[in-house]
Amino acid sequence: MTLPIGFDDVVAAHERIADLVHQTPVLTSRTADERSGATMLFKAENLQRTGAFKFRGACNALRQFDDAQRQRGVIAYSSGNHAQAIALAARLLQIPATIVMPQDAPASKLAATRGYGAEVVIYDRYSQSREEIGAQLAEERGMTLIPPFDHPHIMAGQGTTALELLREVGGLDVLVVCLGGGGLLSGCATVARHLQPACRVIGVEPEAGNDVQRSLQQGRIVHIDVPRTIADGAQTKAPSERTFAVMRRRVDEVVTVSDEALVRTMRFFAGRMKMVVEPTGCLAAAAVLEGTVAARGKRVGVVISGGNVDLDRFASLLGGSEPTP
Ligand SMILES: *Cc1c(COP(=O)(O)O)cnc(C)c1O
């Protein structure tokens, strides 16, 4: 079976979006290295435009619209980083954008999405299905629906994160990437498999939502209930056929970390590296810093996926009296 994306798709994506995205820095921390016994190389997508890697996939998808699609516009449903990524990419490329968001989405997210010039359509998450609303609007208005992970252009765009990292730092023994629906991980694994076949590729899910870990173990897609976790970017119920097919072939292992470990890692990033990282963005780093991934003596690439968290929520998550780690 041919997989939905290959290495060449990621290279093409990188060329296609280079003028729109930030080449984010690769950061190091002596404290992190002391704690893990590894050499940790952090790819800081919390410093990407819109605050998360999702901007890469959004740019790659919208740049491939034909004239008719550009005129009619793009539609996305999301309460999180995908919404803002599509909204900004659409504005930069002068494509109309409609974002379907739940009525209880944080005011700051609604404002940010509108601030990028997108039309926001509100729905009631308890009585309406966003998939149906999205499909209906797409049909009525002739707009193109771009999902947050289940699309080859999105997967290839997210993979440019690992392409930049591997090109900058060279050989890695392990690459650790957080995992929701698997767009980021499938893109990154595609790059690592091709450039460094011996590099272990590890996905990290929240403990409460290990749908992909179970799917890989059982060899078929496993559906779970919406997981209860502070990692709101990874509250997916299942991977898609596309992302699962790629992860199955190119990912070595999926591990999980607890919400407590995510909070400790947020404190670590704030206290030691002076960075605001959202809970989901801490998944990969937590797996290494907490010893879930065997890393001693190895060169380990770690993707920090995003930094969007309301400051009040950030403060309350960190609010305990624990000393800075
Ligand atoms: C969307 C998102 C993820 C999960 O990405 P997938 O491609 O769905 O696996 C992880 N971290 C952040 C910050 C995100 O916005």
Short mmCIF file of C-alpha atoms and ligand atoms in Angstrom, two decimals:
data_model
loop_
_atom_site.label_atom_id
_atom_site.label_comp_id
_atom_site.label_asym_id
_atom_site.label_seq_id
_atom_site.Cartn_x
_atom_site.Cartn_y
_atom_site.Cartn_z
CA MET A 1 0.00 0.00 0.00
CA THR A 2 1.33 3.47 -0.78
CA LEU A 3 1.28 5.77 2.19
CA PRO A 4 -0.41 9.20 2.06
CA ILE A 5 2.90 11.10 2.32
CA GLY A 6 6.56 10.51 1.54
CA PHE A 7 9.77 12.37 2.28
CA ASP A 8 9.59 14.32 -0.99
CA ASP A 9 6.20 15.74 0.02
CA VAL A 10 7.74 17.21 3.17
CA VAL A 11 10.66 18.70 1.25
CA ALA A 12 8.22 20.24 -1.24
CA ALA A 13 6.12 21.58 1.63
CA HIS A 14 9.17 23.18 3.19
CA GLU A 15 10.00 25.04 -0.02
CA ARG A 16 6.36 26.04 -0.47
CA ILE A 17 5.97 27.62 3.00
CA ALA A 18 9.51 28.90 3.68
CA ASP A 19 8.62 32.58 3.21
CA LEU A 20 5.61 32.38 5.53
CA VAL A 21 6.81 30.36 8.54
CA HIS A 22 9.51 31.06 11.11
CA GLN A 23 12.46 28.74 11.13
CA THR A 24 12.17 28.25 14.88
CA PRO A 25 15.27 27.94 17.07
CA VAL A 26 16.72 24.72 18.47
CA LEU A 27 17.32 25.29 22.19
CA THR A 28 19.44 23.46 24.74
CA SER A 29 19.48 23.40 28.55
CA ARG A 30 22.27 22.14 30.77
CA THR A 31 19.76 21.45 33.52
CA ALA A 32 17.66 19.30 31.18
CA ASP A 33 20.76 17.39 30.08
CA GLU A 34 21.84 16.81 33.68
CA ARG A 35 18.45 15.54 34.63
CA SER A 36 18.00 13.18 31.68
CA GLY A 37 21.61 12.20 31.15
CA ALA A 38 21.00 12.91 27.46
CA THR A 39 21.84 15.71 25.05
CA MET A 40 18.41 17.26 24.51
CA LEU A 41 17.73 19.41 21.45
CA PHE A 42 14.42 21.28 21.76
CA LYS A 43 12.68 22.43 18.57
CA ALA A 44 10.73 25.44 19.84
CA GLU A 45 7.46 25.56 17.89
CA ASN A 46 5.95 27.53 20.74
CA LEU A 47 7.82 30.37 19.04
CA GLN A 48 6.20 29.63 15.65
CA ARG A 49 3.72 32.18 14.21
CA THR A 50 0.35 31.80 15.98
CA GLY A 51 2.22 29.99 18.76
CA ALA A 52 2.19 26.43 17.42
CA PHE A 53 3.42 24.20 14.57
CA LYS A 54 -0.12 24.06 13.12
CA PHE A 55 0.73 27.15 11.07
CA ARG A 56 3.06 24.99 8.93
CA GLY A 57 0.35 22.60 7.79
CA ALA A 58 -2.15 25.41 7.28
CA CYS A 59 0.23 27.27 4.97
CA ASN A 60 1.05 24.12 3.03
CA ALA A 61 -2.62 23.31 2.50
CA LEU A 62 -3.75 26.81 1.53
CA ARG A 63 -0.83 27.42 -0.84
CA GLN A 64 -2.09 24.46 -2.90
CA PHE A 65 -5.61 25.84 -3.42
CA ASP A 66 -6.54 26.45 -7.06
CA ASP A 67 -8.14 29.74 -8.15
CA ALA A 68 -11.71 28.61 -7.53
CA GLN A 69 -10.86 27.36 -4.05
CA ARG A 70 -9.01 30.57 -3.23
CA GLN A 71 -12.03 32.63 -4.24
CA ARG A 72 -14.59 30.62 -2.27
CA GLY A 73 -12.41 30.28 0.78
CA VAL A 74 -11.48 27.82 3.48
CA ILE A 75 -13.45 26.46 6.40
CA ALA A 76 -12.10 24.81 9.54
CA TYR A 77 -13.57 23.64 12.82
CA SER A 78 -11.41 23.89 15.88
CA SER A 79 -11.36 25.58 19.23
CA GLY A 80 -7.61 25.61 19.32
CA ASN A 81 -4.40 26.12 17.44
CA HIS A 82 -5.61 24.88 14.06
CA ALA A 83 -8.23 27.66 13.97
CA GLN A 84 -5.70 30.40 14.51
CA ALA A 85 -3.26 28.81 12.07
CA ILE A 86 -5.85 28.63 9.27
CA ALA A 87 -7.07 32.16 10.05
CA LEU A 88 -3.61 33.73 9.80
CA ALA A 89 -2.49 31.68 6.79
CA ALA A 90 -5.72 32.61 4.99
CA ARG A 91 -5.23 36.26 5.73
CA LEU A 92 -1.63 36.26 4.49
CA LEU A 93 -2.70 34.46 1.31
CA GLN A 94 -5.83 36.62 0.88
CA ILE A 95 -8.25 33.72 1.10
CA PRO A 96 -11.56 34.15 2.97
CA ALA A 97 -11.77 31.96 6.08
CA THR A 98 -14.65 30.71 8.21
CA ILE A 99 -13.90 29.02 11.51
CA VAL A 100 -16.53 26.98 13.35
CA MET A 101 -15.97 27.27 17.11
CA PRO A 102 -17.91 26.11 20.19
CA GLN A 103 -19.89 28.76 22.06
CA ASP A 104 -17.87 28.10 25.21
CA ALA A 105 -14.46 28.56 23.57
CA PRO A 106 -12.22 30.90 25.58
CA ALA A 107 -12.92 34.55 24.75
CA SER A 108 -9.24 35.07 24.00
CA LYS A 109 -9.32 32.37 21.32
CA LEU A 110 -12.46 33.77 19.69
CA ALA A 111 -10.91 37.23 19.71
CA ALA A 112 -7.59 36.01 18.30
CA THR A 113 -9.34 34.15 15.48
CA ARG A 114 -11.48 37.17 14.60
CA GLY A 115 -8.41 39.35 14.96
CA TYR A 116 -6.78 37.44 12.11
CA GLY A 117 -9.77 38.41 9.97
CA ALA A 118 -11.67 35.12 9.94
CA GLU A 119 -15.45 34.88 10.20
CA VAL A 120 -16.32 32.90 13.32
CA VAL A 121 -19.45 30.70 13.29
CA ILE A 122 -20.50 29.67 16.78
CA TYR A 123 -22.14 26.30 17.53
CA ASP A 124 -23.50 24.63 20.63
CA ARG A 125 -21.18 21.76 21.41
CA TYR A 126 -23.85 19.89 23.37
CA SER A 127 -26.60 19.91 20.76
CA GLN A 128 -24.83 20.35 17.41
CA SER A 129 -22.04 18.48 15.66
CA ARG A 130 -19.22 20.60 14.32
CA GLU A 131 -18.59 18.08 11.58
CA GLU A 132 -22.15 18.51 10.32
CA ILE A 133 -22.01 22.29 10.53
CA GLY A 134 -18.66 22.36 8.79
CA ALA A 135 -19.85 20.05 6.03
CA GLN A 136 -23.06 22.03 5.59
CA LEU A 137 -21.27 25.37 5.33
CA ALA A 138 -18.73 23.87 2.96
CA GLU A 139 -21.59 22.65 0.77
CA GLU A 140 -23.64 25.88 0.89
CA ARG A 141 -20.74 28.23 0.31
CA GLY A 142 -18.52 26.04 -1.83
CA MET A 143 -15.71 26.43 0.70
CA THR A 144 -12.93 23.87 1.12
CA LEU A 145 -12.83 22.14 4.49
CA ILE A 146 -9.33 21.68 5.91
CA PRO A 147 -9.23 19.30 8.90
CA PRO A 148 -6.63 19.64 11.68
CA PHE A 149 -4.68 16.44 10.94
CA ASP A 150 -6.44 14.10 8.50
CA HIS A 151 -5.07 15.54 5.26
CA PRO A 152 -1.83 14.78 3.36
CA HIS A 153 -0.99 18.48 2.93
CA ILE A 154 -1.40 19.06 6.66
CA MET A 155 0.71 16.00 7.53
CA ALA A 156 3.48 17.00 5.11
CA GLY A 157 3.45 20.60 6.37
CA GLN A 158 3.79 19.51 10.00
CA GLY A 159 6.71 17.28 8.99
CA THR A 160 8.75 20.37 8.09
CA THR A 161 9.30 20.76 11.85
CA ALA A 162 11.50 17.64 11.87
CA LEU A 163 13.08 18.49 8.53
CA GLU A 164 14.40 21.76 9.96
CA LEU A 165 15.50 20.07 13.18
CA LEU A 166 17.41 17.21 11.51
CA ARG A 167 19.02 19.48 8.96
CA GLU A 168 20.22 21.78 11.74
CA VAL A 169 21.47 19.31 14.35
CA GLY A 170 22.49 16.28 12.26
CA GLY A 171 22.49 12.82 13.80
CA LEU A 172 19.89 11.97 16.45
CA ASP A 173 19.51 8.71 18.33
CA VAL A 174 15.91 9.42 19.29
CA LEU A 175 13.20 11.83 18.10
CA VAL A 176 10.33 12.44 20.54
CA VAL A 177 7.10 14.07 19.33
CA CYS A 178 3.74 14.73 20.99
CA LEU A 179 0.67 13.14 19.56
CA GLY A 180 -3.01 14.01 19.21
CA GLY A 181 -4.48 12.94 15.89
CA GLY A 182 -1.01 12.21 14.58
CA GLY A 183 -0.52 14.87 11.90
CA LEU A 184 2.69 16.16 13.46
CA LEU A 185 4.07 12.73 14.35
CA SER A 186 3.33 11.16 10.96
CA GLY A 187 5.05 14.05 9.17
CA CYS A 188 8.06 14.03 11.50
CA ALA A 189 8.42 10.23 11.39
CA THR A 190 8.42 10.36 7.59
CA VAL A 191 11.41 12.70 7.70
CA ALA A 192 13.35 10.79 10.35
CA ARG A 193 12.85 7.39 8.67
CA HIS A 194 14.27 8.76 5.44
CA LEU A 195 17.14 10.93 6.67
CA GLN A 196 18.20 8.85 9.67
CA PRO A 197 16.79 5.32 9.48
CA ALA A 198 18.51 4.33 12.74
CA CYS A 199 16.88 7.15 14.74
CA ARG A 200 14.13 5.85 17.06
CA VAL A 201 10.89 7.76 16.60
CA ILE A 202 8.68 7.94 19.69
CA GLY A 203 5.21 9.47 20.02
CA VAL A 204 3.87 10.73 23.36
CA GLU A 205 0.21 10.78 24.37
CA PRO A 206 -1.51 11.82 27.59
CA GLU A 207 -2.01 8.88 29.95
CA ALA A 208 -5.80 9.37 29.88
CA GLY A 209 -5.93 9.30 26.08
CA ASN A 210 -3.74 6.53 24.70
CA ASP A 211 -5.83 5.82 21.61
CA VAL A 212 -2.82 5.60 19.29
CA GLN A 213 -0.75 3.46 21.66
CA ARG A 214 -3.63 0.99 21.84
CA SER A 215 -4.27 1.21 18.10
CA LEU A 216 -0.64 0.32 17.33
CA GLN A 217 -0.69 -2.54 19.82
CA GLN A 218 -3.89 -3.99 18.36
CA GLY A 219 -3.04 -3.29 14.74
CA ARG A 220 -6.32 -1.46 14.12
CA ILE A 221 -7.80 1.93 14.99
CA VAL A 222 -9.13 1.98 18.56
CA HIS A 223 -11.72 4.64 19.52
CA ILE A 224 -11.86 6.00 23.07
CA ASP A 225 -14.07 8.54 24.88
CA VAL A 226 -12.88 12.16 24.92
CA PRO A 227 -9.96 11.90 27.34
CA ARG A 228 -9.88 13.98 30.52
CA THR A 229 -6.50 15.67 30.46
CA ILE A 230 -5.01 19.14 30.67
CA ALA A 231 -3.38 18.45 27.28
CA ASP A 232 -6.25 20.00 25.32
CA GLY A 233 -4.39 19.73 22.00
CA ALA A 234 -4.29 15.95 22.35
CA GLN A 235 -7.90 15.19 23.31
CA THR A 236 -8.51 13.13 20.21
CA LYS A 237 -10.64 10.01 20.28
CA ALA A 238 -8.79 8.15 17.51
CA PRO A 239 -6.21 8.64 14.78
CA SER A 240 -7.43 8.76 11.17
CA GLU A 241 -6.83 6.04 8.58
CA ARG A 242 -4.16 8.23 7.00
CA THR A 243 -2.19 9.14 10.10
CA PHE A 244 -2.51 5.61 11.49
CA ALA A 245 -1.14 4.07 8.28
CA VAL A 246 1.94 6.31 8.43
CA MET A 247 2.53 5.91 12.17
CA ARG A 248 2.17 2.15 11.94
CA ARG A 249 4.94 1.95 9.39
CA ARG A 250 7.30 4.70 10.58
CA VAL A 251 6.92 5.14 14.36
CA ASP A 252 8.81 2.82 16.70
CA GLU A 253 6.82 3.28 19.88
CA VAL A 254 4.17 5.39 21.64
CA VAL A 255 4.45 6.15 25.35
CA THR A 256 2.23 8.12 27.74
CA VAL A 257 2.77 10.72 30.46
CA SER A 258 0.53 11.90 33.31
CA ASP A 259 -0.98 15.36 33.76
CA GLU A 260 1.20 15.79 36.88
CA ALA A 261 4.29 15.23 34.75
CA LEU A 262 3.02 17.85 32.29
CA VAL A 263 2.65 20.41 35.08
CA ARG A 264 6.16 19.67 36.35
CA THR A 265 7.47 20.14 32.82
CA MET A 266 5.60 23.44 32.40
CA ARG A 267 7.29 24.61 35.60
CA PHE A 268 10.63 23.46 34.25
CA PHE A 269 10.21 25.41 31.00
CA ALA A 270 9.06 28.55 32.82
CA GLY A 271 11.62 28.39 35.59
CA ARG A 272 14.69 27.21 33.72
CA MET A 273 14.20 28.08 30.08
CA LYS A 274 12.01 31.18 30.57
CA MET A 275 9.31 29.90 28.23
CA VAL A 276 5.55 29.62 28.37
CA VAL A 277 4.69 26.18 26.98
CA GLU A 278 1.11 24.90 26.89
CA PRO A 279 0.36 21.53 28.54
CA THR A 280 0.18 19.64 25.22
CA GLY A 281 3.46 21.22 24.18
CA CYS A 282 5.15 19.58 27.19
CA LEU A 283 4.29 15.97 26.30
CA ALA A 284 7.52 15.05 24.50
CA ALA A 285 9.84 16.82 26.92
CA ALA A 286 8.04 15.29 29.91
CA ALA A 287 8.58 11.78 28.55
CA VAL A 288 12.35 12.38 28.47
CA LEU A 289 12.73 14.47 31.65
CA GLU A 290 10.66 11.99 33.66
CA GLY A 291 12.57 8.97 32.37
CA THR A 292 9.70 7.36 30.44
CA VAL A 293 11.90 7.32 27.34
CA ALA A 294 15.34 5.76 27.79
CA ALA A 295 17.65 8.59 26.82
CA ARG A 296 20.85 8.37 28.87
CA GLY A 297 23.94 9.03 26.78
CA LYS A 298 21.86 9.73 23.65
CA ARG A 299 21.24 12.68 21.38
CA VAL A 300 17.53 13.31 21.65
CA GLY A 301 15.41 15.65 19.53
CA VAL A 302 12.33 16.94 21.38
CA VAL A 303 9.53 18.89 19.71
CA ILE A 304 7.90 21.61 21.83
CA SER A 305 4.66 21.87 19.88
CA GLY A 306 3.00 25.04 21.17
CA GLY A 307 2.77 27.80 23.73
CA ASN A 308 -0.86 28.91 23.68
CA VAL A 309 -2.33 28.84 27.16
CA ASP A 310 -4.40 31.56 28.83
CA LEU A 311 -2.17 33.22 31.40
CA ASP A 312 -4.77 32.76 34.13
CA ARG A 313 -4.85 29.05 33.41
CA PHE A 314 -1.05 28.94 33.25
CA ALA A 315 -0.86 30.62 36.65
CA SER A 316 -3.42 28.31 38.22
CA LEU A 317 -1.73 25.18 36.84
CA LEU A 318 1.61 26.35 38.21
CA GLY A 319 0.04 27.85 41.29
CA GLY A 320 1.06 25.21 43.83
CA SER A 321 3.80 25.94 46.27
CA GLU A 322 6.30 23.51 44.78
CA PRO A 323 9.70 25.03 44.31
CA THR A 324 10.94 25.61 40.77
CA PRO A 325 12.38 22.27 39.64
C1 LIG B 1 -2.64 20.04 17.50
C2 LIG B 1 -1.59 20.02 18.52
C3 LIG B 1 -0.95 18.83 18.90
C4 LIG B 1 -1.33 17.48 18.31
O1 LIG B 1 -1.04 17.44 16.93
P1 LIG B 1 -1.61 16.28 16.00
O2 LIG B 1 -1.12 16.60 14.64
O3 LIG B 1 -3.11 16.31 16.10
O4 LIG B 1 -1.07 15.01 16.54
C5 LIG B 1 0.06 18.90 19.82
N1 LIG B 1 0.44 20.07 20.39
C6 LIG B 1 -0.15 21.23 20.07
C7 LIG B 1 0.30 22.48 20.74
C8 LIG B 1 -1.19 21.26 19.12
O5 LIG B 1 -1.77 22.42 18.79
#
